[in-house]
PDB file of N, CA, C and O in Angstrom:
ATOM      1  N   MET A 306     -19.125  72.606  67.467  1.00  0.00           N
ATOM      2  CA  MET A 306     -20.101  71.897  68.254  1.00  0.00           C
ATOM      3  C   MET A 306     -19.969  72.377  69.706  1.00  0.00           C
ATOM      4  O   MET A 306     -18.870  72.429  70.244  1.00  0.00           O
ATOM      5  N   ASP A 307     -21.097  72.695  70.321  1.00  0.00           N
ATOM      6  CA  ASP A 307     -21.036  73.154  71.712  1.00  0.00           C
ATOM      7  C   ASP A 307     -21.075  71.957  72.674  1.00  0.00           C
ATOM      8  O   ASP A 307     -21.259  70.813  72.271  1.00  0.00           O
ATOM      9  N   ASP A 308     -20.869  72.233  73.944  1.00  0.00           N
ATOM     10  CA  ASP A 308     -20.776  71.184  74.960  1.00  0.00           C
ATOM     11  C   ASP A 308     -22.067  70.379  75.093  1.00  0.00           C
ATOM     12  O   ASP A 308     -22.023  69.164  75.308  1.00  0.00           O
ATOM     13  N   GLU A 309     -23.213  71.039  74.958  1.00  0.00           N
ATOM     14  CA  GLU A 309     -24.485  70.331  75.091  1.00  0.00           C
ATOM     15  C   GLU A 309     -24.685  69.318  73.966  1.00  0.00           C
ATOM     16  O   GLU A 309     -25.123  68.186  74.200  1.00  0.00           O
ATOM     17  N   GLU A 310     -24.344  69.711  72.739  1.00  0.00           N
ATOM     18  CA  GLU A 310     -24.441  68.786  71.605  1.00  0.00           C
ATOM     19  C   GLU A 310     -23.491  67.600  71.788  1.00  0.00           C
ATOM     20  O   GLU A 310     -23.849  66.454  71.499  1.00  0.00           O
ATOM     21  N   ARG A 311     -22.294  67.904  72.259  1.00  0.00           N
ATOM     22  CA  ARG A 311     -21.291  66.853  72.493  1.00  0.00           C
ATOM     23  C   ARG A 311     -21.793  65.850  73.539  1.00  0.00           C
ATOM     24  O   ARG A 311     -21.692  64.639  73.353  1.00  0.00           O
ATOM     25  N   LEU A 312     -22.353  66.354  74.634  1.00  0.00           N
ATOM     26  CA  LEU A 312     -22.880  65.476  75.678  1.00  0.00           C
ATOM     27  C   LEU A 312     -24.054  64.649  75.176  1.00  0.00           C
ATOM     28  O   LEU A 312     -24.163  63.464  75.495  1.00  0.00           O
ATOM     29  N   ASN A 313     -24.929  65.255  74.386  1.00  0.00           N
ATOM     30  CA  ASN A 313     -26.063  64.517  73.828  1.00  0.00           C
ATOM     31  C   ASN A 313     -25.600  63.401  72.901  1.00  0.00           C
ATOM     32  O   ASN A 313     -26.170  62.296  72.911  1.00  0.00           O
ATOM     33  N   MET A 314     -24.572  63.661  72.105  1.00  0.00           N
ATOM     34  CA  MET A 314     -24.021  62.626  71.236  1.00  0.00           C
ATOM     35  C   MET A 314     -23.444  61.478  72.060  1.00  0.00           C
ATOM     36  O   MET A 314     -23.633  60.308  71.733  1.00  0.00           O
ATOM     37  N   LEU A 315     -22.741  61.811  73.139  1.00  0.00           N
ATOM     38  CA  LEU A 315     -22.139  60.783  73.983  1.00  0.00           C
ATOM     39  C   LEU A 315     -23.199  59.973  74.732  1.00  0.00           C
ATOM     40  O   LEU A 315     -23.057  58.761  74.899  1.00  0.00           O
ATOM     41  N   ILE A 316     -24.262  60.628  75.162  1.00  0.00           N
ATOM     42  CA  ILE A 316     -25.356  59.916  75.835  1.00  0.00           C
ATOM     43  C   ILE A 316     -26.017  58.932  74.867  1.00  0.00           C
ATOM     44  O   ILE A 316     -26.257  57.765  75.213  1.00  0.00           O
ATOM     45  N   ASP A 317     -26.300  59.385  73.650  1.00  0.00           N
ATOM     46  CA  ASP A 317     -26.896  58.496  72.647  1.00  0.00           C
ATOM     47  C   ASP A 317     -25.960  57.339  72.315  1.00  0.00           C
ATOM     48  O   ASP A 317     -26.392  56.197  72.159  1.00  0.00           O
ATOM     49  N   ALA A 318     -24.670  57.633  72.225  1.00  0.00           N
ATOM     50  CA  ALA A 318     -23.688  56.590  71.925  1.00  0.00           C
ATOM     51  C   ALA A 318     -23.606  55.580  73.064  1.00  0.00           C
ATOM     52  O   ALA A 318     -23.457  54.377  72.827  1.00  0.00           O
ATOM     53  N   ALA A 319     -23.707  56.038  74.296  1.00  0.00           N
ATOM     54  CA  ALA A 319     -23.647  55.129  75.446  1.00  0.00           C
ATOM     55  C   ALA A 319     -24.841  54.176  75.457  1.00  0.00           C
ATOM     56  O   ALA A 319     -24.704  53.024  75.873  1.00  0.00           O
ATOM     57  N   HIS A 320     -25.987  54.629  74.984  1.00  0.00           N
ATOM     58  CA  HIS A 320     -27.165  53.757  74.910  1.00  0.00           C
ATOM     59  C   HIS A 320     -26.999  52.674  73.853  1.00  0.00           C
ATOM     60  O   HIS A 320     -27.529  51.569  74.001  1.00  0.00           O
ATOM     61  N   ALA A 321     -26.254  52.968  72.783  1.00  0.00           N
ATOM     62  CA  ALA A 321     -26.071  52.019  71.685  1.00  0.00           C
ATOM     63  C   ALA A 321     -24.800  51.197  71.824  1.00  0.00           C
ATOM     64  O   ALA A 321     -24.511  50.363  70.977  1.00  0.00           O
ATOM     65  N   SER A 322     -24.067  51.397  72.883  1.00  0.00           N
ATOM     66  CA  SER A 322     -22.739  50.827  73.012  1.00  0.00           C
ATOM     67  C   SER A 322     -22.622  49.889  74.203  1.00  0.00           C
ATOM     68  O   SER A 322     -23.365  50.011  75.171  1.00  0.00           O
ATOM     69  N   PRO A 323     -21.642  48.978  74.148  1.00  0.00           N
ATOM     70  CA  PRO A 323     -21.348  48.177  75.336  1.00  0.00           C
ATOM     71  C   PRO A 323     -20.540  48.963  76.372  1.00  0.00           C
ATOM     72  O   PRO A 323     -20.333  48.501  77.480  1.00  0.00           O
ATOM     73  N   LEU A 324     -20.105  50.168  76.020  1.00  0.00           N
ATOM     74  CA  LEU A 324     -19.314  50.999  76.920  1.00  0.00           C
ATOM     75  C   LEU A 324     -20.201  51.981  77.672  1.00  0.00           C
ATOM     76  O   LEU A 324     -21.256  52.377  77.192  1.00  0.00           O
ATOM     77  N   THR A 325     -19.753  52.398  78.835  1.00  0.00           N
ATOM     78  CA  THR A 325     -20.518  53.347  79.636  1.00  0.00           C
ATOM     79  C   THR A 325     -20.219  54.777  79.201  1.00  0.00           C
ATOM     80  O   THR A 325     -19.240  55.045  78.512  1.00  0.00           O
ATOM     81  N   PHE A 326     -21.057  55.701  79.662  1.00  0.00           N
ATOM     82  CA  PHE A 326     -20.896  57.106  79.312  1.00  0.00           C
ATOM     83  C   PHE A 326     -19.545  57.645  79.752  1.00  0.00           C
ATOM     84  O   PHE A 326     -18.876  58.351  79.000  1.00  0.00           O
ATOM     85  N   ASP A 327     -19.112  57.301  80.976  1.00  0.00           N
ATOM     86  CA  ASP A 327     -17.855  57.854  81.474  1.00  0.00           C
ATOM     87  C   ASP A 327     -16.658  57.383  80.652  1.00  0.00           C
ATOM     88  O   ASP A 327     -15.723  58.151  80.409  1.00  0.00           O
ATOM     89  N   VAL A 328     -16.686  56.147  80.176  1.00  0.00           N
ATOM     90  CA  VAL A 328     -15.599  55.658  79.325  1.00  0.00           C
ATOM     91  C   VAL A 328     -15.603  56.401  77.997  1.00  0.00           C
ATOM     92  O   VAL A 328     -14.554  56.830  77.509  1.00  0.00           O
ATOM     93  N   LEU A 329     -16.771  56.564  77.418  1.00  0.00           N
ATOM     94  CA  LEU A 329     -16.860  57.306  76.153  1.00  0.00           C
ATOM     95  C   LEU A 329     -16.443  58.758  76.325  1.00  0.00           C
ATOM     96  O   LEU A 329     -15.806  59.333  75.443  1.00  0.00           O
ATOM     97  N   PHE A 330     -16.785  59.350  77.463  1.00  0.00           N
ATOM     98  CA  PHE A 330     -16.407  60.740  77.724  1.00  0.00           C
ATOM     99  C   PHE A 330     -14.885  60.882  77.763  1.00  0.00           C
ATOM    100  O   PHE A 330     -14.322  61.800  77.164  1.00  0.00           O
ATOM    101  N   VAL A 331     -14.217  59.969  78.438  1.00  0.00           N
ATOM    102  CA  VAL A 331     -12.758  60.023  78.518  1.00  0.00           C
ATOM    103  C   VAL A 331     -12.127  59.744  77.157  1.00  0.00           C
ATOM    104  O   VAL A 331     -11.175  60.415  76.752  1.00  0.00           O
ATOM    105  N   LEU A 332     -12.661  58.757  76.439  1.00  0.00           N
ATOM    106  CA  LEU A 332     -12.127  58.445  75.114  1.00  0.00           C
ATOM    107  C   LEU A 332     -12.239  59.622  74.148  1.00  0.00           C
ATOM    108  O   LEU A 332     -11.389  59.818  73.285  1.00  0.00           O
ATOM    109  N   SER A 333     -13.270  60.414  74.308  1.00  0.00           N
ATOM    110  CA  SER A 333     -13.537  61.497  73.357  1.00  0.00           C
ATOM    111  C   SER A 333     -13.060  62.862  73.843  1.00  0.00           C
ATOM    112  O   SER A 333     -13.325  63.871  73.189  1.00  0.00           O
ATOM    113  N   SER A 334     -12.354  62.917  74.939  1.00  0.00           N
ATOM    114  CA  SER A 334     -12.024  64.216  75.546  1.00  0.00           C
ATOM    115  C   SER A 334     -11.197  65.128  74.645  1.00  0.00           C
ATOM    116  O   SER A 334     -11.414  66.328  74.646  1.00  0.00           O
ATOM    117  N   ASP A 335     -10.284  64.599  73.868  1.00  0.00           N
ATOM    118  CA  ASP A 335      -9.435  65.439  73.020  1.00  0.00           C
ATOM    119  C   ASP A 335      -9.725  65.280  71.530  1.00  0.00           C
ATOM    120  O   ASP A 335      -8.918  65.685  70.700  1.00  0.00           O
ATOM    121  N   LEU A 336     -10.867  64.716  71.197  1.00  0.00           N
ATOM    122  CA  LEU A 336     -11.192  64.480  69.796  1.00  0.00           C
ATOM    123  C   LEU A 336     -11.800  65.713  69.148  1.00  0.00           C
ATOM    124  O   LEU A 336     -12.504  66.488  69.795  1.00  0.00           O
ATOM    125  N   SER A 337     -11.533  65.842  67.867  1.00  0.00           N
ATOM    126  CA  SER A 337     -12.177  66.904  67.096  1.00  0.00           C
ATOM    127  C   SER A 337     -13.644  66.541  66.883  1.00  0.00           C
ATOM    128  O   SER A 337     -14.072  65.413  67.170  1.00  0.00           O
ATOM    129  N   ASP A 338     -14.422  67.480  66.366  1.00  0.00           N
ATOM    130  CA  ASP A 338     -15.844  67.222  66.118  1.00  0.00           C
ATOM    131  C   ASP A 338     -16.030  66.075  65.131  1.00  0.00           C
ATOM    132  O   ASP A 338     -16.906  65.231  65.304  1.00  0.00           O
ATOM    133  N   ARG A 339     -15.200  66.032  64.108  1.00  0.00           N
ATOM    134  CA  ARG A 339     -15.304  64.970  63.099  1.00  0.00           C
ATOM    135  C   ARG A 339     -14.944  63.610  63.705  1.00  0.00           C
ATOM    136  O   ARG A 339     -15.628  62.624  63.469  1.00  0.00           O
ATOM    137  N   ALA A 340     -13.880  63.569  64.495  1.00  0.00           N
ATOM    138  CA  ALA A 340     -13.476  62.312  65.129  1.00  0.00           C
ATOM    139  C   ALA A 340     -14.542  61.841  66.122  1.00  0.00           C
ATOM    140  O   ALA A 340     -14.803  60.639  66.236  1.00  0.00           O
ATOM    141  N   LEU A 341     -15.168  62.765  66.831  1.00  0.00           N
ATOM    142  CA  LEU A 341     -16.242  62.411  67.758  1.00  0.00           C
ATOM    143  C   LEU A 341     -17.419  61.815  66.996  1.00  0.00           C
ATOM    144  O   LEU A 341     -18.013  60.820  67.424  1.00  0.00           O
ATOM    145  N   ALA A 342     -17.755  62.391  65.863  1.00  0.00           N
ATOM    146  CA  ALA A 342     -18.858  61.868  65.048  1.00  0.00           C
ATOM    147  C   ALA A 342     -18.539  60.454  64.556  1.00  0.00           C
ATOM    148  O   ALA A 342     -19.414  59.586  64.542  1.00  0.00           O
ATOM    149  N   ILE A 343     -17.295  60.201  64.191  1.00  0.00           N
ATOM    150  CA  ILE A 343     -16.885  58.863  63.754  1.00  0.00           C
ATOM    151  C   ILE A 343     -16.977  57.883  64.919  1.00  0.00           C
ATOM    152  O   ILE A 343     -17.490  56.777  64.779  1.00  0.00           O
ATOM    153  N   LEU A 344     -16.479  58.286  66.092  1.00  0.00           N
ATOM    154  CA  LEU A 344     -16.551  57.430  67.275  1.00  0.00           C
ATOM    155  C   LEU A 344     -17.993  57.100  67.623  1.00  0.00           C
ATOM    156  O   LEU A 344     -18.339  55.939  67.834  1.00  0.00           O
ATOM    157  N   CYS A 345     -18.848  58.089  67.664  1.00  0.00           N
ATOM    158  CA  CYS A 345     -20.252  57.873  68.035  1.00  0.00           C
ATOM    159  C   CYS A 345     -20.990  57.072  66.969  1.00  0.00           C
ATOM    160  O   CYS A 345     -21.905  56.316  67.290  1.00  0.00           O
ATOM    161  N   GLY A 346     -20.589  57.211  65.717  1.00  0.00           N
ATOM    162  CA  GLY A 346     -21.220  56.449  64.639  1.00  0.00           C
ATOM    163  C   GLY A 346     -20.831  54.987  64.637  1.00  0.00           C
ATOM    164  O   GLY A 346     -21.581  54.131  64.174  1.00  0.00           O
ATOM    165  N   ASN A 347     -19.648  54.678  65.149  1.00  0.00           N
ATOM    166  CA  ASN A 347     -19.156  53.303  65.140  1.00  0.00           C
ATOM    167  C   ASN A 347     -19.099  52.681  66.530  1.00  0.00           C
ATOM    168  O   ASN A 347     -18.474  51.656  66.729  1.00  0.00           O
ATOM    169  N   VAL A 348     -19.748  53.296  67.483  1.00  0.00           N
ATOM    170  CA  VAL A 348     -19.613  52.874  68.866  1.00  0.00           C
ATOM    171  C   VAL A 348     -20.189  51.483  69.126  1.00  0.00           C
ATOM    172  O   VAL A 348     -19.721  50.772  70.011  1.00  0.00           O
ATOM    173  N   SER A 349     -21.139  51.051  68.363  1.00  0.00           N
ATOM    174  CA  SER A 349     -21.746  49.741  68.607  1.00  0.00           C
ATOM    175  C   SER A 349     -20.810  48.593  68.266  1.00  0.00           C
ATOM    176  O   SER A 349     -21.037  47.466  68.699  1.00  0.00           O
ATOM    177  N   ILE A 350     -19.728  48.847  67.518  1.00  0.00           N
ATOM    178  CA  ILE A 350     -18.793  47.774  67.172  1.00  0.00           C
ATOM    179  C   ILE A 350     -17.571  47.756  68.081  1.00  0.00           C
ATOM    180  O   ILE A 350     -16.681  46.941  67.893  1.00  0.00           O
ATOM    181  N   LEU A 351     -17.530  48.640  69.077  1.00  0.00           N
ATOM    182  CA  LEU A 351     -16.419  48.626  70.022  1.00  0.00           C
ATOM    183  C   LEU A 351     -16.487  47.369  70.880  1.00  0.00           C
ATOM    184  O   LEU A 351     -17.571  46.877  71.181  1.00  0.00           O
ATOM    185  N   PRO A 352     -15.338  46.845  71.292  1.00  0.00           N
ATOM    186  CA  PRO A 352     -15.369  45.625  72.109  1.00  0.00           C
ATOM    187  C   PRO A 352     -15.943  45.881  73.493  1.00  0.00           C
ATOM    188  O   PRO A 352     -15.767  46.950  74.067  1.00  0.00           O
ATOM    189  N   ALA A 353     -16.609  44.894  74.021  1.00  0.00           N
ATOM    190  CA  ALA A 353     -17.163  44.981  75.374  1.00  0.00           C
ATOM    191  C   ALA A 353     -16.119  44.518  76.376  1.00  0.00           C
ATOM    192  O   ALA A 353     -15.182  43.826  76.042  1.00  0.00           O
ATOM    193  N   TYR A 354     -16.290  44.911  77.617  1.00  0.00           N
ATOM    194  CA  TYR A 354     -15.367  44.494  78.671  1.00  0.00           C
ATOM    195  C   TYR A 354     -15.519  43.016  78.995  1.00  0.00           C
ATOM    196  O   TYR A 354     -14.568  42.308  79.185  1.00  0.00           O
ATOM    197  N   MET A 355     -16.741  42.550  79.112  1.00  0.00           N
ATOM    198  CA  MET A 355     -16.999  41.200  79.582  1.00  0.00           C
ATOM    199  C   MET A 355     -16.756  40.206  78.450  1.00  0.00           C
ATOM    200  O   MET A 355     -17.414  40.259  77.422  1.00  0.00           O
ATOM    201  N   LYS A 356     -15.808  39.314  78.619  1.00  0.00           N
ATOM    202  CA  LYS A 356     -15.486  38.334  77.601  1.00  0.00           C
ATOM    203  C   LYS A 356     -15.994  36.945  77.957  1.00  0.00           C
ATOM    204  O   LYS A 356     -16.148  36.108  77.119  1.00  0.00           O
ATOM    205  N   SER A 357     -16.221  36.672  79.224  1.00  0.00           N
ATOM    206  CA  SER A 357     -16.668  35.354  79.651  1.00  0.00           C
ATOM    207  C   SER A 357     -18.187  35.315  79.697  1.00  0.00           C
ATOM    208  O   SER A 357     -18.823  36.160  80.304  1.00  0.00           O
ATOM    209  N   ASN A 358     -18.761  34.306  79.072  1.00  0.00           N
ATOM    210  CA  ASN A 358     -20.216  34.156  79.082  1.00  0.00           C
ATOM    211  C   ASN A 358     -20.698  33.479  80.363  1.00  0.00           C
ATOM    212  O   ASN A 358     -21.854  33.600  80.727  1.00  0.00           O
ATOM    213  N   ASP A 359     -19.819  32.751  81.020  1.00  0.00           N
ATOM    214  CA  ASP A 359     -20.230  31.995  82.203  1.00  0.00           C
ATOM    215  C   ASP A 359     -20.199  32.828  83.473  1.00  0.00           C
ATOM    216  O   ASP A 359     -21.106  32.772  84.286  1.00  0.00           O
ATOM    217  N   ILE A 360     -19.138  33.584  83.686  1.00  0.00           N
ATOM    218  CA  ILE A 360     -18.981  34.360  84.909  1.00  0.00           C
ATOM    219  C   ILE A 360     -18.804  35.828  84.521  1.00  0.00           C
ATOM    220  O   ILE A 360     -17.795  36.190  83.931  1.00  0.00           O
ATOM    221  N   PRO A 361     -19.763  36.680  84.817  1.00  0.00           N
ATOM    222  CA  PRO A 361     -19.631  38.087  84.414  1.00  0.00           C
ATOM    223  C   PRO A 361     -18.497  38.802  85.136  1.00  0.00           C
ATOM    224  O   PRO A 361     -18.186  38.501  86.283  1.00  0.00           O
ATOM    225  N   TYR A 362     -17.880  39.740  84.438  1.00  0.00           N
ATOM    226  CA  TYR A 362     -16.838  40.638  84.937  1.00  0.00           C
ATOM    227  C   TYR A 362     -15.526  39.942  85.306  1.00  0.00           C
ATOM    228  O   TYR A 362     -14.688  40.512  85.970  1.00  0.00           O
ATOM    229  N   ILE A 363     -15.340  38.713  84.921  1.00  0.00           N
ATOM    230  CA  ILE A 363     -14.062  38.039  85.133  1.00  0.00           C
ATOM    231  C   ILE A 363     -13.580  37.552  83.772  1.00  0.00           C
ATOM    232  O   ILE A 363     -14.262  36.794  83.099  1.00  0.00           O
ATOM    233  N   SER A 364     -12.423  37.981  83.372  1.00  0.00           N
ATOM    234  CA  SER A 364     -11.904  37.558  82.082  1.00  0.00           C
ATOM    235  C   SER A 364     -11.346  36.145  82.188  1.00  0.00           C
ATOM    236  O   SER A 364     -10.999  35.666  83.263  1.00  0.00           O
ATOM    237  N   LYS A 365     -11.236  35.480  81.063  1.00  0.00           N
ATOM    238  CA  LYS A 365     -10.734  34.113  81.046  1.00  0.00           C
ATOM    239  C   LYS A 365      -9.269  34.051  81.460  1.00  0.00           C
ATOM    240  O   LYS A 365      -8.829  33.055  82.012  1.00  0.00           O
ATOM    241  N   SER A 366      -8.507  35.101  81.202  1.00  0.00           N
ATOM    242  CA  SER A 366      -7.102  35.086  81.606  1.00  0.00           C
ATOM    243  C   SER A 366      -6.969  35.090  83.120  1.00  0.00           C
ATOM    244  O   SER A 366      -6.078  34.466  83.677  1.00  0.00           O
ATOM    245  N   ARG A 367      -7.861  35.781  83.821  1.00  0.00           N
ATOM    246  CA  ARG A 367      -7.824  35.766  85.290  1.00  0.00           C
ATOM    247  C   ARG A 367      -8.256  34.416  85.828  1.00  0.00           C
ATOM    248  O   ARG A 367      -7.777  33.964  86.851  1.00  0.00           O
ATOM    249  N   LEU A 368      -9.181  33.747  85.136  1.00  0.00           N
ATOM    250  CA  LEU A 368      -9.603  32.418  85.565  1.00  0.00           C
ATOM    251  C   LEU A 368      -8.468  31.413  85.392  1.00  0.00           C
ATOM    252  O   LEU A 368      -8.319  30.503  86.200  1.00  0.00           O
ATOM    253  N   ALA A 369      -7.652  31.586  84.353  1.00  0.00           N
ATOM    254  CA  ALA A 369      -6.548  30.667  84.108  1.00  0.00           C
ATOM    255  C   ALA A 369      -5.521  30.736  85.228  1.00  0.00           C
ATOM    256  O   ALA A 369      -4.893  29.729  85.565  1.00  0.00           O
ATOM    257  N   LEU A 370      -5.333  31.889  85.813  1.00  0.00           N
ATOM    258  CA  LEU A 370      -4.355  32.029  86.890  1.00  0.00           C
ATOM    259  C   LEU A 370      -4.759  31.247  88.134  1.00  0.00           C
ATOM    260  O   LEU A 370      -3.911  30.749  88.869  1.00  0.00           O
ATOM    261  N   THR A 371      -6.050  31.122  88.381  1.00  0.00           N
ATOM    262  CA  THR A 371      -6.512  30.429  89.586  1.00  0.00           C
ATOM    263  C   THR A 371      -6.966  29.002  89.288  1.00  0.00           C
ATOM    264  O   THR A 371      -7.395  28.304  90.192  1.00  0.00           O
ATOM    265  N   GLY A 372      -6.868  28.576  88.054  1.00  0.00           N
ATOM    266  CA  GLY A 372      -7.367  27.259  87.669  1.00  0.00           C
ATOM    267  C   GLY A 372      -6.717  26.111  88.414  1.00  0.00           C
ATOM    268  O   GLY A 372      -7.367  25.157  88.809  1.00  0.00           O
ATOM    269  N   GLY A 373      -5.430  26.141  88.640  1.00  0.00           N
ATOM    270  CA  GLY A 373      -4.751  25.057  89.314  1.00  0.00           C
ATOM    271  C   GLY A 373      -4.815  25.145  90.822  1.00  0.00           C
ATOM    272  O   GLY A 373      -4.419  24.225  91.520  1.00  0.00           O
ATOM    273  N   MET A 374      -5.335  26.226  91.350  1.00  0.00           N
ATOM    274  CA  MET A 374      -5.348  26.412  92.791  1.00  0.00           C
ATOM    275  C   MET A 374      -6.699  26.032  93.397  1.00  0.00           C
ATOM    276  O   MET A 374      -6.941  26.295  94.562  1.00  0.00           O
ATOM    277  N   GLN A 375      -7.557  25.401  92.638  1.00  0.00           N
ATOM    278  CA  GLN A 375      -8.857  25.004  93.156  1.00  0.00           C
ATOM    279  C   GLN A 375      -8.750  23.760  94.025  1.00  0.00           C
ATOM    280  O   GLN A 375      -9.594  23.501  94.850  1.00  0.00           O
ATOM    281  N   VAL A 376      -7.714  22.951  93.826  1.00  0.00           N
ATOM    282  CA  VAL A 376      -7.504  21.737  94.609  1.00  0.00           C
ATOM    283  C   VAL A 376      -6.449  22.039  95.659  1.00  0.00           C
ATOM    284  O   VAL A 376      -5.377  22.546  95.340  1.00  0.00           O
ATOM    285  N   PRO A 377      -6.712  21.754  96.944  1.00  0.00           N
ATOM    286  CA  PRO A 377      -5.708  22.038  97.970  1.00  0.00           C
ATOM    287  C   PRO A 377      -4.469  21.157  97.791  1.00  0.00           C
ATOM    288  O   PRO A 377      -4.570  20.038  97.300  1.00  0.00           O
ATOM    289  N   PRO A 378      -3.302  21.646  98.177  1.00  0.00           N
ATOM    290  CA  PRO A 378      -2.083  20.853  98.031  1.00  0.00           C
ATOM    291  C   PRO A 378      -2.117  19.623  98.941  1.00  0.00           C
ATOM    292  O   PRO A 378      -2.762  19.623  99.994  1.00  0.00           O
ATOM    293  N   LEU A 379      -1.420  18.568  98.536  1.00  0.00           N
ATOM    294  CA  LEU A 379      -1.409  17.313  99.288  1.00  0.00           C
ATOM    295  C   LEU A 379      -0.559  17.404 100.554  1.00  0.00           C
ATOM    296  O   LEU A 379      -0.780  16.665 101.499  1.00  0.00           O
ATOM    297  N   SER A 380       0.420  18.248 100.605  1.00  0.00           N
ATOM    298  CA  SER A 380       1.311  18.300 101.762  1.00  0.00           C
ATOM    299  C   SER A 380       0.840  19.252 102.825  1.00  0.00           C
ATOM    300  O   SER A 380      -0.016  20.026 102.742  1.00  0.00           O
TER     301      SER A 380
END
Protein backbone atom coordinates (compact mmCIF):
# COMPACT_ATOMS: atom_id res chain seq x y z
CA MET A 1 0.00 0.00 0.00
CA ASP A 2 1.42 3.40 -0.92
CA ASP A 3 1.35 6.52 1.26
CA GLU A 4 -1.59 8.10 -0.58
CA GLU A 5 -3.80 5.03 -0.06
CA ARG A 6 -2.78 4.92 3.60
CA LEU A 7 -3.67 8.59 4.10
CA ASN A 8 -7.01 8.16 2.34
CA MET A 9 -7.86 5.23 4.60
CA LEU A 10 -6.96 7.28 7.68
CA ILE A 11 -9.01 10.26 6.49
CA ASP A 12 -12.06 8.04 5.92
CA ALA A 13 -11.53 6.41 9.31
CA ALA A 14 -11.30 9.81 11.02
CA HIS A 15 -14.70 10.76 9.56
CA ALA A 16 -16.27 7.57 10.97
CA SER A 17 -14.48 7.71 14.30
CA PRO A 18 -14.60 9.65 17.56
CA LEU A 19 -10.82 10.05 17.16
CA THR A 20 -9.08 12.74 15.14
CA PHE A 21 -6.86 12.16 12.12
CA ASP A 22 -3.65 12.96 13.99
CA VAL A 23 -4.42 10.39 16.70
CA LEU A 24 -5.19 7.74 14.11
CA PHE A 25 -2.02 8.64 12.21
CA VAL A 26 0.13 8.12 15.31
CA LEU A 27 -1.70 4.92 16.26
CA SER A 28 -1.12 3.47 12.81
CA SER A 29 2.46 4.64 12.24
CA ASP A 30 4.11 1.22 12.64
CA LEU A 31 1.23 -1.01 11.59
CA SER A 32 1.33 -3.41 8.70
CA ASP A 33 -1.16 -3.01 5.84
CA ARG A 34 -3.37 -5.75 7.29
CA ALA A 35 -3.31 -4.24 10.80
CA LEU A 36 -4.15 -0.81 9.34
CA ALA A 37 -7.13 -2.30 7.50
CA ILE A 38 -8.34 -3.88 10.76
CA LEU A 39 -7.91 -0.59 12.65
CA CYS A 40 -9.75 1.42 9.99
CA GLY A 41 -12.50 -1.21 9.77
CA ASN A 42 -13.14 -1.15 13.51
CA VAL A 43 -12.46 2.51 14.17
CA SER A 44 -16.07 3.40 14.96
CA ILE A 45 -15.99 1.21 18.10
CA LEU A 46 -12.90 2.88 19.58
CA PRO A 47 -13.56 4.76 22.82
CA ALA A 48 -14.06 8.50 22.67
CA TYR A 49 -12.11 10.95 24.81
CA MET A 50 -15.11 12.75 26.26
CA LYS A 51 -16.76 10.69 28.98
CA SER A 52 -18.86 13.35 30.71
CA ASN A 53 -22.17 14.25 29.10
CA ASP A 54 -22.60 17.38 31.21
CA ILE A 55 -19.25 19.16 30.82
CA PRO A 56 -17.30 18.53 27.60
CA TYR A 57 -13.57 17.70 27.72
CA ILE A 58 -13.48 17.16 31.49
CA SER A 59 -13.45 13.60 32.74
CA LYS A 60 -15.39 12.60 35.82
CA SER A 61 -12.19 11.68 37.65
CA ARG A 62 -10.94 15.27 37.33
CA LEU A 63 -14.29 16.55 38.61
CA ALA A 64 -14.00 14.28 41.65
CA LEU A 65 -10.71 15.90 42.63
CA THR A 66 -12.28 19.36 42.82
CA GLY A 67 -15.65 18.25 44.20
CA GLY A 68 -14.90 19.06 47.83
CA MET A 69 -13.18 22.34 47.07
CA GLN A 70 -16.29 24.12 45.81
CA VAL A 71 -17.15 25.33 49.33
CA PRO A 72 -14.65 27.75 50.91
CA PRO A 73 -13.09 26.61 54.20
CA LEU A 74 -14.64 27.92 57.43
CA SER A 75 -11.37 29.10 58.98
